[in-house]
Amino acid sequence: MTDIVESLEATTLLDELTRLPGREDPYPLYRRLREISPVVRAGDGALVLTRHADCVATTRHPKLGHLPSHMMEFVRPDWADHPALHQLFTSVLLSNPPDHTRLRRLVSSSFTARRVQALRPRIAQMVEDLLEQMSGEVDFVQALGFPLPVSVIGELLGIPEPDRAQFQTLVRDWTQVLEVITPEVLETADPAAATIREYLAGLTAERRRNPGDDLISALVAAEEDGEKLTEDELVTMAALLFAAGFETTTNLLGNGLVALLRNPDQLESLRLQPGLATSAVEELLRFDTPVQLLTRVAWDDVEIAGVPVSGGERIVAYLGAGNRDPERFADPDRLDLARPDNAPLSFGGGIHFCLGAPLARLEAQLAIPALLARFPRLALAGDPGRRDSLAIRGYTSIPISVG
């Protein structure tokens, strides 16, 4: 049985992680939390986990899941009236079995590894086209980090190219509710979610009339055991896939590039050995993951990390901390692109393992080596601008000089 250490220092560290200075480099804070106790209780009562093994167990435990939608009424009675909340809490991202099982089965039948790999030549061309436009000093996020993933997921879903750029601000406004739900946040999140939904509903209707060779058309036609996605589920799925399709990958590319520029020996090894790309992307995900934490709710009385947990309690697994656990990774604070057995926690696990993981990996495996090969004098041209977020780690801007 693991004892939960009541520590003023642990409370202070958890508080620091909610502030931008602490988020700039959270890894020393994670390390100290793990040294105090691998399991601590936050001020709101949630159990906080920082060990790799405990994070893995949390993602796979059959009695842990998301807050059931009917329980949302106790948290916020009017949740279903808010487009931003309805669109998230009825999606495959935050649903539970049996709804999750059915939704994931239907989308998985269309969003296949074969469909992702078929995009490889097109992604490579997109990368080349974007690199061709870069010269002098540019903001990496605006030059490649955002336009590449949004173009890829737009291509996959069948969203016309001129319509894609508008979604960067819309998705960021909508997904604020993953961090905190306040009237101020909902003022911007609700109209953003409604705009996304209205656009995708129109596009889905068009694909129903005139199917194409895209994922939305495939989802319209998807059927398993006589079941199909409802119109509401179809639009919600398209919105989630589009948002997740570029948000996480943008941060993977940005975090990875900054890590390489701050570790020039590793950058040079990848430049000279582009065949390292697969291992390199896994290590970059481990070293500075875009998704820093996940939250689960206990559906019943269970034991997590040796601690008794009552039904209804929340568990917060810091994936970023688990990825730097010395019990799992030797010298975890060192970036080593050739590190063996470096599978990260970044895409979660169990039944909620990220559907888009193969696509995100493919984009990074193609884009990062191509960037390094094209610009041998690549360097930071200023301090990157940090995104102010606890769960999603990334940059709003990365000034670089491409020579």
mmCIF file of C-alpha atoms in Angstrom:
data_model
loop_
_atom_site.group_PDB
_atom_site.id
_atom_site.type_symbol
_atom_site.label_atom_id
_atom_site.label_comp_id
_atom_site.label_asym_id
_atom_site.label_seq_id
_atom_site.Cartn_x
_atom_site.Cartn_y
_atom_site.Cartn_z
ATOM 1 C CA MET A 1 0.000 0.000 0.000
ATOM 2 C CA THR A 2 1.388 3.427 -0.947
ATOM 3 C CA ASP A 3 1.020 6.247 1.544
ATOM 4 C CA ILE A 4 0.015 9.664 0.203
ATOM 5 C CA VAL A 5 2.445 12.213 1.547
ATOM 6 C CA GLU A 6 0.827 15.446 2.696
ATOM 7 C CA SER A 7 3.419 18.039 1.724
ATOM 8 C CA LEU A 8 3.315 21.805 1.517
ATOM 9 C CA GLU A 9 6.122 21.603 -1.045
ATOM 10 C CA ALA A 10 4.073 19.260 -3.240
ATOM 11 C CA THR A 11 1.134 21.663 -3.086
ATOM 12 C CA THR A 12 3.445 24.511 -4.075
ATOM 13 C CA LEU A 13 4.861 22.520 -6.999
ATOM 14 C CA LEU A 14 1.391 21.660 -8.295
ATOM 15 C CA ASP A 15 0.454 25.323 -8.054
ATOM 16 C CA GLU A 16 3.569 26.314 -10.013
ATOM 17 C CA LEU A 17 2.524 23.982 -12.827
ATOM 18 C CA THR A 18 -0.667 26.012 -13.283
ATOM 19 C CA ARG A 19 1.344 29.175 -13.980
ATOM 20 C CA LEU A 20 3.215 30.102 -17.150
ATOM 21 C CA PRO A 21 6.704 30.316 -15.524
ATOM 22 C CA GLY A 22 6.296 26.768 -14.210
ATOM 23 C CA ARG A 23 5.035 25.549 -17.561
ATOM 24 C CA GLU A 24 8.091 26.953 -19.336
ATOM 25 C CA ASP A 25 10.065 23.974 -18.028
ATOM 26 C CA PRO A 26 7.857 21.667 -15.960
ATOM 27 C CA TYR A 27 10.281 18.750 -15.910
ATOM 28 C CA PRO A 28 12.284 19.745 -12.803
ATOM 29 C CA LEU A 29 8.929 20.229 -11.022
ATOM 30 C CA TYR A 30 7.793 16.754 -12.071
ATOM 31 C CA ARG A 31 11.093 15.287 -10.879
ATOM 32 C CA ARG A 32 10.790 16.907 -7.482
ATOM 33 C CA LEU A 33 7.156 15.792 -7.145
ATOM 34 C CA ARG A 34 8.190 12.210 -7.851
ATOM 35 C CA GLU A 35 10.971 12.473 -5.246
ATOM 36 C CA ILE A 36 8.524 13.703 -2.600
ATOM 37 C CA SER A 37 6.002 10.989 -3.414
ATOM 38 C CA PRO A 38 4.936 9.239 -6.624
ATOM 39 C CA VAL A 39 1.324 9.887 -5.607
ATOM 40 C CA VAL A 40 0.194 13.237 -4.213
ATOM 41 C CA ARG A 41 -3.231 14.736 -3.669
ATOM 42 C CA ALA A 42 -4.016 18.057 -5.309
ATOM 43 C CA GLY A 43 -5.962 20.790 -3.567
ATOM 44 C CA ASP A 44 -9.140 19.779 -5.395
ATOM 45 C CA GLY A 45 -8.795 16.191 -4.127
ATOM 46 C CA ALA A 46 -7.506 14.614 -7.359
ATOM 47 C CA LEU A 47 -4.741 12.021 -7.155
ATOM 48 C CA VAL A 48 -1.691 13.130 -9.141
ATOM 49 C CA LEU A 49 0.620 10.470 -10.612
ATOM 50 C CA THR A 50 4.157 11.031 -11.934
ATOM 51 C CA ARG A 51 5.600 7.515 -12.353
ATOM 52 C CA HIS A 52 5.654 5.899 -15.786
ATOM 53 C CA ALA A 53 4.185 2.593 -14.585
ATOM 54 C CA ASP A 54 1.310 4.359 -12.820
ATOM 55 C CA CYS A 55 0.539 6.473 -15.880
ATOM 56 C CA VAL A 56 0.436 3.353 -18.058
ATOM 57 C CA ALA A 57 -1.848 1.579 -15.587
ATOM 58 C CA THR A 58 -4.184 4.585 -15.534
ATOM 59 C CA THR A 59 -4.588 4.604 -19.328
ATOM 60 C CA ARG A 60 -5.460 0.892 -19.335
ATOM 61 C CA HIS A 61 -7.507 0.369 -16.176
ATOM 62 C CA PRO A 62 -10.983 -0.963 -17.041
ATOM 63 C CA LYS A 63 -12.628 0.864 -14.121
ATOM 64 C CA LEU A 64 -11.235 4.268 -15.017
ATOM 65 C CA GLY A 65 -12.747 6.438 -17.707
ATOM 66 C CA HIS A 66 -14.191 9.833 -18.464
ATOM 67 C CA LEU A 67 -16.928 11.561 -16.539
ATOM 68 C CA PRO A 68 -20.180 10.051 -17.878
ATOM 69 C CA SER A 69 -22.187 12.631 -19.807
ATOM 70 C CA HIS A 70 -25.198 12.221 -17.497
ATOM 71 C CA MET A 71 -22.937 13.192 -14.570
ATOM 72 C CA MET A 72 -22.054 16.444 -16.326
ATOM 73 C CA GLU A 73 -25.431 17.743 -15.153
ATOM 74 C CA PHE A 74 -24.090 17.791 -11.598
ATOM 75 C CA VAL A 75 -20.976 19.692 -12.707
ATOM 76 C CA ARG A 76 -22.756 22.087 -15.047
ATOM 77 C CA PRO A 77 -26.520 21.575 -15.494
ATOM 78 C CA ASP A 78 -26.631 23.499 -18.784
ATOM 79 C CA TRP A 79 -23.631 21.769 -20.390
ATOM 80 C CA ALA A 80 -25.623 20.375 -23.318
ATOM 81 C CA ASP A 81 -26.774 23.894 -24.241
ATOM 82 C CA HIS A 82 -23.167 24.993 -24.851
ATOM 83 C CA PRO A 83 -21.875 23.992 -28.307
ATOM 84 C CA ALA A 84 -18.282 23.854 -27.041
ATOM 85 C CA LEU A 85 -19.153 21.378 -24.277
ATOM 86 C CA HIS A 86 -21.686 19.331 -26.202
ATOM 87 C CA GLN A 87 -19.275 18.873 -29.092
ATOM 88 C CA LEU A 88 -16.551 17.540 -26.778
ATOM 89 C CA PHE A 89 -18.471 15.505 -24.221
ATOM 90 C CA THR A 90 -20.465 13.600 -26.838
ATOM 91 C CA SER A 91 -17.367 12.869 -28.948
ATOM 92 C CA VAL A 92 -15.273 9.691 -29.019
ATOM 93 C CA LEU A 93 -12.556 11.646 -27.176
ATOM 94 C CA LEU A 94 -14.535 11.930 -23.931
ATOM 95 C CA SER A 95 -17.121 9.157 -24.239
ATOM 96 C CA ASN A 96 -17.133 5.793 -22.467
ATOM 97 C CA PRO A 97 -18.183 2.286 -23.487
ATOM 98 C CA PRO A 98 -20.489 1.217 -24.958
ATOM 99 C CA ASP A 99 -20.852 4.507 -26.902
ATOM 100 C CA HIS A 100 -17.079 4.847 -27.234
ATOM 101 C CA THR A 101 -16.742 1.271 -28.494
ATOM 102 C CA ARG A 102 -19.342 1.800 -31.218
ATOM 103 C CA LEU A 103 -18.028 5.208 -32.306
ATOM 104 C CA ARG A 104 -14.406 4.081 -32.408
ATOM 105 C CA ARG A 105 -15.273 0.934 -34.348
ATOM 106 C CA LEU A 106 -17.108 2.959 -36.978
ATOM 107 C CA VAL A 107 -14.364 5.548 -37.445
ATOM 108 C CA SER A 108 -11.586 2.935 -37.335
ATOM 109 C CA SER A 109 -13.159 1.136 -40.274
ATOM 110 C CA SER A 110 -12.556 4.274 -42.358
ATOM 111 C CA PHE A 111 -9.503 5.911 -40.740
ATOM 112 C CA THR A 112 -7.151 3.049 -41.580
ATOM 113 C CA ALA A 113 -3.358 2.702 -41.663
ATOM 114 C CA ARG A 114 -3.659 2.143 -45.413
ATOM 115 C CA ARG A 115 -5.470 5.471 -45.852
ATOM 116 C CA VAL A 116 -2.761 7.226 -43.800
ATOM 117 C CA GLN A 117 0.132 5.643 -45.722
ATOM 118 C CA ALA A 118 -1.519 6.554 -49.019
ATOM 119 C CA LEU A 119 -0.964 10.190 -48.028
ATOM 120 C CA ARG A 120 2.847 9.798 -47.791
ATOM 121 C CA PRO A 121 3.698 11.162 -51.272
ATOM 122 C CA ARG A 122 1.255 14.054 -50.855
ATOM 123 C CA ILE A 123 2.638 14.941 -47.402
ATOM 124 C CA ALA A 124 6.196 14.879 -48.748
ATOM 125 C CA GLN A 125 5.165 17.263 -51.519
ATOM 126 C CA MET A 126 3.393 19.568 -49.056
ATOM 127 C CA VAL A 127 6.595 19.701 -46.986
ATOM 128 C CA GLU A 128 8.682 20.591 -50.044
ATOM 129 C CA ASP A 129 6.235 23.291 -51.105
ATOM 130 C CA LEU A 130 6.297 24.904 -47.646
ATOM 131 C CA LEU A 131 10.092 24.727 -47.371
ATOM 132 C CA GLU A 132 10.372 26.363 -50.780
ATOM 133 C CA GLN A 133 8.585 29.425 -49.416
ATOM 134 C CA MET A 134 10.903 29.836 -46.398
ATOM 135 C CA SER A 135 13.851 32.228 -46.446
ATOM 136 C CA GLY A 136 15.674 34.535 -44.050
ATOM 137 C CA GLU A 137 13.919 34.793 -40.693
ATOM 138 C CA VAL A 138 10.475 33.221 -40.326
ATOM 139 C CA ASP A 139 8.105 32.032 -37.636
ATOM 140 C CA PHE A 140 8.272 28.249 -37.847
ATOM 141 C CA VAL A 141 4.749 27.824 -36.456
ATOM 142 C CA GLN A 142 3.216 29.977 -39.179
ATOM 143 C CA ALA A 143 5.570 28.807 -41.934
ATOM 144 C CA LEU A 144 5.334 25.047 -41.410
ATOM 145 C CA GLY A 145 4.196 23.971 -37.936
ATOM 146 C CA PHE A 146 0.562 24.963 -38.528
ATOM 147 C CA PRO A 147 0.073 24.897 -42.326
ATOM 148 C CA LEU A 148 1.439 21.375 -42.794
ATOM 149 C CA PRO A 149 -0.847 19.543 -40.312
ATOM 150 C CA VAL A 150 -3.885 21.605 -41.264
ATOM 151 C CA SER A 151 -3.255 20.873 -44.937
ATOM 152 C CA VAL A 152 -2.782 17.162 -44.245
ATOM 153 C CA ILE A 153 -5.917 16.737 -42.138
ATOM 154 C CA GLY A 154 -7.807 18.997 -44.543
ATOM 155 C CA GLU A 155 -6.717 16.781 -47.431
ATOM 156 C CA LEU A 156 -7.676 13.645 -45.496
ATOM 157 C CA LEU A 157 -11.139 14.934 -44.575
ATOM 158 C CA GLY A 158 -11.758 16.618 -47.918
ATOM 159 C CA ILE A 159 -11.885 20.221 -46.672
ATOM 160 C CA PRO A 160 -11.210 22.628 -49.574
ATOM 161 C CA GLU A 161 -7.807 24.297 -49.289
ATOM 162 C CA PRO A 162 -9.071 27.931 -49.146
ATOM 163 C CA ASP A 163 -11.237 27.072 -46.106
ATOM 164 C CA ARG A 164 -8.537 25.544 -43.902
ATOM 165 C CA ALA A 165 -6.630 28.486 -42.436
ATOM 166 C CA GLN A 166 -9.646 29.908 -40.577
ATOM 167 C CA PHE A 167 -9.706 26.884 -38.297
ATOM 168 C CA GLN A 168 -6.507 27.645 -36.360
ATOM 169 C CA THR A 169 -8.147 30.344 -34.241
ATOM 170 C CA LEU A 170 -11.511 28.573 -34.150
ATOM 171 C CA VAL A 171 -10.059 25.311 -32.829
ATOM 172 C CA ARG A 172 -7.927 27.046 -30.218
ATOM 173 C CA ASP A 173 -10.928 29.027 -28.995
ATOM 174 C CA TRP A 174 -13.102 25.916 -28.856
ATOM 175 C CA THR A 175 -10.603 23.641 -27.101
ATOM 176 C CA GLN A 176 -9.991 26.115 -24.281
ATOM 177 C CA VAL A 177 -12.725 24.201 -22.445
ATOM 178 C CA LEU A 178 -10.342 21.257 -22.092
ATOM 179 C CA GLU A 179 -8.389 23.417 -19.640
ATOM 180 C CA VAL A 180 -11.042 25.339 -17.750
ATOM 181 C CA ILE A 181 -14.777 25.980 -18.078
ATOM 182 C CA THR A 182 -15.688 29.528 -17.105
ATOM 183 C CA PRO A 183 -18.244 32.006 -18.473
ATOM 184 C CA GLU A 184 -15.356 33.979 -20.022
ATOM 185 C CA VAL A 185 -13.966 30.922 -21.811
ATOM 186 C CA LEU A 186 -17.420 29.858 -23.025
ATOM 187 C CA GLU A 187 -17.994 33.329 -24.503
ATOM 188 C CA THR A 188 -15.346 32.558 -27.131
ATOM 189 C CA ALA A 189 -15.485 28.735 -27.145
ATOM 190 C CA ASP A 190 -19.215 28.437 -27.892
ATOM 191 C CA PRO A 191 -19.317 30.578 -31.043
ATOM 192 C CA ALA A 192 -16.104 28.934 -32.281
ATOM 193 C CA ALA A 193 -17.569 25.452 -31.804
ATOM 194 C CA ALA A 194 -20.822 26.513 -33.451
ATOM 195 C CA THR A 195 -18.973 27.930 -36.473
ATOM 196 C CA ILE A 196 -16.932 24.740 -36.867
ATOM 197 C CA ARG A 197 -20.074 22.643 -36.579
ATOM 198 C CA GLU A 198 -22.042 24.712 -39.071
ATOM 199 C CA TYR A 199 -19.241 24.495 -41.639
ATOM 200 C CA LEU A 200 -18.752 20.739 -41.241
ATOM 201 C CA ALA A 201 -22.499 20.059 -41.294
ATOM 202 C CA GLY A 202 -22.661 21.779 -44.680
ATOM 203 C CA LEU A 203 -19.628 19.874 -45.959
ATOM 204 C CA THR A 204 -21.021 16.567 -44.702
ATOM 205 C CA ALA A 205 -24.332 17.211 -46.462
ATOM 206 C CA GLU A 206 -22.437 17.931 -49.675
ATOM 207 C CA ARG A 207 -20.419 14.695 -49.350
ATOM 208 C CA ARG A 208 -23.628 12.771 -48.766
ATOM 209 C CA ARG A 209 -24.932 14.097 -52.105
ATOM 210 C CA ASN A 210 -21.606 13.818 -53.926
ATOM 211 C CA PRO A 211 -19.208 11.346 -52.245
ATOM 212 C CA GLY A 212 -15.490 11.728 -52.828
ATOM 213 C CA ASP A 213 -12.320 9.852 -51.970
ATOM 214 C CA ASP A 214 -11.987 11.459 -48.538
ATOM 215 C CA LEU A 215 -12.530 10.496 -44.915
ATOM 216 C CA ILE A 216 -15.800 12.404 -44.461
ATOM 217 C CA SER A 217 -17.278 10.542 -47.434
ATOM 218 C CA ALA A 218 -16.001 7.278 -45.936
ATOM 219 C CA LEU A 219 -17.552 8.115 -42.565
ATOM 220 C CA VAL A 220 -20.879 8.872 -44.244
ATOM 221 C CA ALA A 221 -20.812 5.381 -45.755
ATOM 222 C CA ALA A 222 -19.288 3.584 -42.741
ATOM 223 C CA GLU A 223 -21.388 0.751 -41.399
ATOM 224 C CA GLU A 224 -20.562 -1.978 -38.883
ATOM 225 C CA ASP A 225 -23.011 -4.696 -37.829
ATOM 226 C CA GLY A 226 -25.861 -2.697 -39.316
ATOM 227 C CA GLU A 227 -24.947 0.479 -37.377
ATOM 228 C CA LYS A 228 -24.040 3.852 -38.872
ATOM 229 C CA LEU A 229 -23.052 7.214 -37.432
ATOM 230 C CA THR A 230 -25.990 9.536 -36.846
ATOM 231 C CA GLU A 231 -25.834 12.966 -38.453
ATOM 232 C CA ASP A 232 -24.932 14.536 -35.097
ATOM 233 C CA GLU A 233 -22.236 11.924 -34.451
ATOM 234 C CA LEU A 234 -20.827 12.343 -37.942
ATOM 235 C CA VAL A 235 -20.389 16.105 -37.625
ATOM 236 C CA THR A 236 -18.988 15.760 -34.097
ATOM 237 C CA MET A 237 -16.488 13.150 -35.316
ATOM 238 C CA ALA A 238 -15.382 15.332 -38.212
ATOM 239 C CA ALA A 239 -14.902 18.303 -35.881
ATOM 240 C CA LEU A 240 -12.847 16.262 -33.432
ATOM 241 C CA LEU A 241 -10.673 14.679 -36.121
ATOM 242 C CA PHE A 242 -9.999 18.043 -37.690
ATOM 243 C CA ALA A 243 -9.132 19.726 -34.390
ATOM 244 C CA ALA A 244 -6.960 16.882 -33.117
ATOM 245 C CA GLY A 245 -5.453 16.406 -36.551
ATOM 246 C CA PHE A 246 -3.486 19.623 -36.497
ATOM 247 C CA GLU A 247 -3.442 20.798 -32.883
ATOM 248 C CA THR A 248 -1.276 17.987 -31.510
ATOM 249 C CA THR A 249 0.903 17.666 -34.614
ATOM 250 C CA THR A 250 1.645 21.393 -34.696
ATOM 251 C CA ASN A 251 2.976 21.092 -31.152
ATOM 252 C CA LEU A 252 4.912 17.905 -31.926
ATOM 253 C CA LEU A 253 6.705 19.688 -34.765
ATOM 254 C CA GLY A 254 7.357 22.834 -32.729
ATOM 255 C CA ASN A 255 8.471 21.117 -29.536
ATOM 256 C CA GLY A 256 10.638 18.740 -31.542
ATOM 257 C CA LEU A 257 12.353 21.502 -33.484
ATOM 258 C CA VAL A 258 13.137 23.552 -30.362
ATOM 259 C CA ALA A 259 14.507 20.451 -28.620
ATOM 260 C CA LEU A 260 16.793 19.756 -31.584
ATOM 261 C CA LEU A 261 18.014 23.339 -31.860
ATOM 262 C CA ARG A 262 18.873 23.279 -28.152
ATOM 263 C CA ASN A 263 20.694 19.956 -28.587
ATOM 264 C CA PRO A 264 22.823 20.599 -31.685
ATOM 265 C CA ASP A 265 24.676 17.275 -31.468
ATOM 266 C CA GLN A 266 21.366 15.429 -31.843
ATOM 267 C CA LEU A 267 20.236 17.771 -34.613
ATOM 268 C CA GLU A 268 23.412 17.051 -36.522
ATOM 269 C CA SER A 269 23.055 13.292 -36.055
ATOM 270 C CA LEU A 270 19.584 13.398 -37.597
ATOM 271 C CA ARG A 271 20.770 15.642 -40.411
ATOM 272 C CA LEU A 272 23.537 13.157 -41.248
ATOM 273 C CA GLN A 273 21.365 10.075 -40.650
ATOM 274 C CA PRO A 274 17.827 10.776 -41.887
ATOM 275 C CA GLY A 275 17.144 7.061 -41.397
ATOM 276 C CA LEU A 276 16.953 7.875 -37.682
ATOM 277 C CA ALA A 277 13.638 9.641 -38.313
ATOM 278 C CA THR A 278 11.373 6.960 -36.840
ATOM 279 C CA SER A 279 13.352 6.625 -33.618
ATOM 280 C CA ALA A 280 13.925 10.393 -33.510
ATOM 281 C CA VAL A 281 10.218 11.218 -33.556
ATOM 282 C CA GLU A 282 9.555 8.759 -30.714
ATOM 283 C CA GLU A 283 12.339 10.347 -28.673
ATOM 284 C CA LEU A 284 11.132 13.880 -29.382
ATOM 285 C CA LEU A 285 7.647 12.846 -28.248
ATOM 286 C CA ARG A 286 9.108 11.353 -25.076
ATOM 287 C CA PHE A 287 11.393 14.294 -24.383
ATOM 288 C CA ASP A 288 8.782 17.062 -24.673
ATOM 289 C CA THR A 289 5.322 15.662 -25.277
ATOM 290 C CA PRO A 290 2.532 17.876 -26.654
ATOM 291 C CA VAL A 291 0.018 16.217 -24.296
ATOM 292 C CA GLN A 292 1.276 16.646 -20.747
ATOM 293 C CA LEU A 293 -1.519 15.040 -18.768
ATOM 294 C CA LEU A 294 -4.736 13.107 -18.914
ATOM 295 C CA THR A 295 -7.564 12.885 -16.410
ATOM 296 C CA ARG A 296 -9.654 9.876 -15.534
ATOM 297 C CA VAL A 297 -12.572 9.260 -13.156
ATOM 298 C CA ALA A 298 -12.943 6.101 -11.079
ATOM 299 C CA TRP A 299 -16.274 4.411 -11.840
ATOM 300 C CA ASP A 300 -15.974 2.170 -8.791
ATOM 301 C CA ASP A 301 -13.751 1.659 -5.754
ATOM 302 C CA VAL A 302 -10.336 0.652 -7.100
ATOM 303 C CA GLU A 303 -6.668 0.723 -6.198
ATOM 304 C CA ILE A 304 -4.358 2.945 -8.251
ATOM 305 C CA ALA A 305 -0.604 3.107 -7.671
ATOM 306 C CA GLY A 306 -1.132 1.251 -4.408
ATOM 307 C CA VAL A 307 -3.662 3.816 -3.169
ATOM 308 C CA PRO A 308 -7.349 3.041 -2.510
ATOM 309 C CA VAL A 309 -9.536 5.222 -4.731
ATOM 310 C CA SER A 310 -13.255 5.680 -4.184
ATOM 311 C CA GLY A 311 -15.754 5.743 -7.018
ATOM 312 C CA GLY A 312 -16.104 9.271 -8.376
ATOM 313 C CA GLU A 313 -12.562 10.357 -7.513
ATOM 314 C CA ARG A 314 -10.382 11.927 -10.216
ATOM 315 C CA ILE A 315 -6.908 10.731 -11.200
ATOM 316 C CA VAL A 316 -4.484 12.996 -13.059
ATOM 317 C CA ALA A 317 -1.646 11.174 -14.820
ATOM 318 C CA TYR A 318 1.200 13.479 -15.828
ATOM 319 C CA LEU A 319 2.372 11.874 -19.067
ATOM 320 C CA GLY A 320 5.167 14.427 -19.332
ATOM 321 C CA ALA A 321 6.485 13.242 -15.968
ATOM 322 C CA GLY A 322 6.116 9.560 -16.868
ATOM 323 C CA ASN A 323 8.129 10.162 -20.038
ATOM 324 C CA ARG A 324 11.009 11.407 -17.854
ATOM 325 C CA ASP A 325 10.823 8.665 -15.194
ATOM 326 C CA PRO A 326 14.354 7.316 -14.515
ATOM 327 C CA GLU A 327 12.870 3.963 -13.534
ATOM 328 C CA ARG A 328 11.750 3.579 -17.149
ATOM 329 C CA PHE A 329 14.269 5.622 -19.169
ATOM 330 C CA ALA A 330 17.980 5.838 -18.374
ATOM 331 C CA ASP A 331 19.218 9.426 -18.087
ATOM 332 C CA PRO A 332 15.696 10.640 -18.984
ATOM 333 C CA ASP A 333 16.539 14.355 -19.206
ATOM 334 C CA ARG A 334 18.995 13.709 -22.045
ATOM 335 C CA LEU A 335 17.743 13.851 -25.640
ATOM 336 C CA ASP A 336 19.044 10.749 -27.433
ATOM 337 C CA LEU A 337 17.544 10.182 -30.871
ATOM 338 C CA ALA A 338 19.050 6.683 -31.039
ATOM 339 C CA ARG A 339 17.687 5.695 -27.623
ATOM 340 C CA PRO A 340 16.442 2.101 -27.750
ATOM 341 C CA ASP A 341 12.989 1.230 -26.431
ATOM 342 C CA ASN A 342 11.868 4.858 -26.220
ATOM 343 C CA ALA A 343 8.107 4.398 -26.728
ATOM 344 C CA PRO A 344 6.451 7.503 -25.233
ATOM 345 C CA LEU A 345 3.209 7.856 -23.305
ATOM 346 C CA SER A 346 2.266 10.786 -25.513
ATOM 347 C CA PHE A 347 -0.664 9.184 -27.341
ATOM 348 C CA GLY A 348 -2.254 7.658 -24.248
ATOM 349 C CA GLY A 349 -3.118 3.987 -24.120
ATOM 350 C CA GLY A 350 -5.815 1.383 -23.784
ATOM 351 C CA ILE A 351 -9.146 1.924 -25.510
ATOM 352 C CA HIS A 352 -8.499 5.671 -25.753
ATOM 353 C CA PHE A 353 -5.153 5.401 -27.579
ATOM 354 C CA CYS A 354 -5.012 8.280 -30.064
ATOM 355 C CA LEU A 355 -6.579 7.409 -33.418
ATOM 356 C CA GLY A 356 -4.392 9.932 -35.206
ATOM 357 C CA ALA A 357 -1.046 8.742 -33.824
ATOM 358 C CA PRO A 358 0.138 7.128 -37.106
ATOM 359 C CA LEU A 359 -0.651 10.298 -39.055
ATOM 360 C CA ALA A 360 1.120 12.608 -36.579
ATOM 361 C CA ARG A 361 4.169 10.366 -36.570
ATOM 362 C CA LEU A 362 4.281 10.219 -40.372
ATOM 363 C CA GLU A 363 4.121 14.003 -40.722
ATOM 364 C CA ALA A 364 6.978 14.523 -38.260
ATOM 365 C CA GLN A 365 9.088 11.728 -39.800
ATOM 366 C CA LEU A 366 8.840 13.434 -43.192
ATOM 367 C CA ALA A 367 8.946 17.108 -42.190
ATOM 368 C CA ILE A 368 11.757 17.320 -39.632
ATOM 369 C CA PRO A 369 14.521 15.579 -41.641
ATOM 370 C CA ALA A 370 13.521 17.522 -44.768
ATOM 371 C CA LEU A 371 13.751 20.810 -42.845
ATOM 372 C CA LEU A 372 17.224 19.972 -41.524
ATOM 373 C CA ALA A 373 18.456 18.842 -44.935
ATOM 374 C CA ARG A 374 17.189 21.976 -46.697
ATOM 375 C CA PHE A 375 18.617 24.475 -44.190
ATOM 376 C CA PRO A 376 22.057 23.467 -42.838
ATOM 377 C CA ARG A 377 22.410 26.789 -40.960
ATOM 378 C CA LEU A 378 19.035 26.576 -39.283
ATOM 379 C CA ALA A 379 19.018 28.402 -35.929
ATOM 380 C CA LEU A 380 16.717 30.082 -33.432
ATOM 381 C CA ALA A 381 16.325 33.793 -34.194
ATOM 382 C CA GLY A 382 14.753 34.733 -30.859
ATOM 383 C CA ASP A 383 12.928 33.312 -27.871
ATOM 384 C CA PRO A 384 10.007 31.025 -28.752
ATOM 385 C CA GLY A 385 6.598 32.159 -27.464
ATOM 386 C CA ARG A 386 5.130 29.624 -25.041
ATOM 387 C CA ARG A 387 1.487 28.586 -25.248
ATOM 388 C CA ASP A 388 -0.240 29.202 -21.888
ATOM 389 C CA SER A 389 -1.730 25.771 -21.282
ATOM 390 C CA LEU A 390 -1.352 23.051 -18.666
ATOM 391 C CA ALA A 391 -2.542 20.013 -20.629
ATOM 392 C CA ILE A 392 -1.303 20.961 -24.124
ATOM 393 C CA ARG A 393 2.366 21.961 -24.365
ATOM 394 C CA GLY A 394 3.548 23.925 -27.357
ATOM 395 C CA TYR A 395 4.577 27.262 -28.789
ATOM 396 C CA THR A 396 2.593 30.105 -30.321
ATOM 397 C CA SER A 397 5.673 31.260 -32.228
ATOM 398 C CA ILE A 398 9.194 29.979 -32.937
ATOM 399 C CA PRO A 399 11.393 32.567 -34.697
ATOM 400 C CA ILE A 400 14.052 30.829 -36.767
ATOM 401 C CA SER A 401 16.711 31.808 -39.274
ATOM 402 C CA VAL A 402 17.004 29.441 -42.222
ATOM 403 C CA GLY A 403 20.118 31.070 -43.641
#
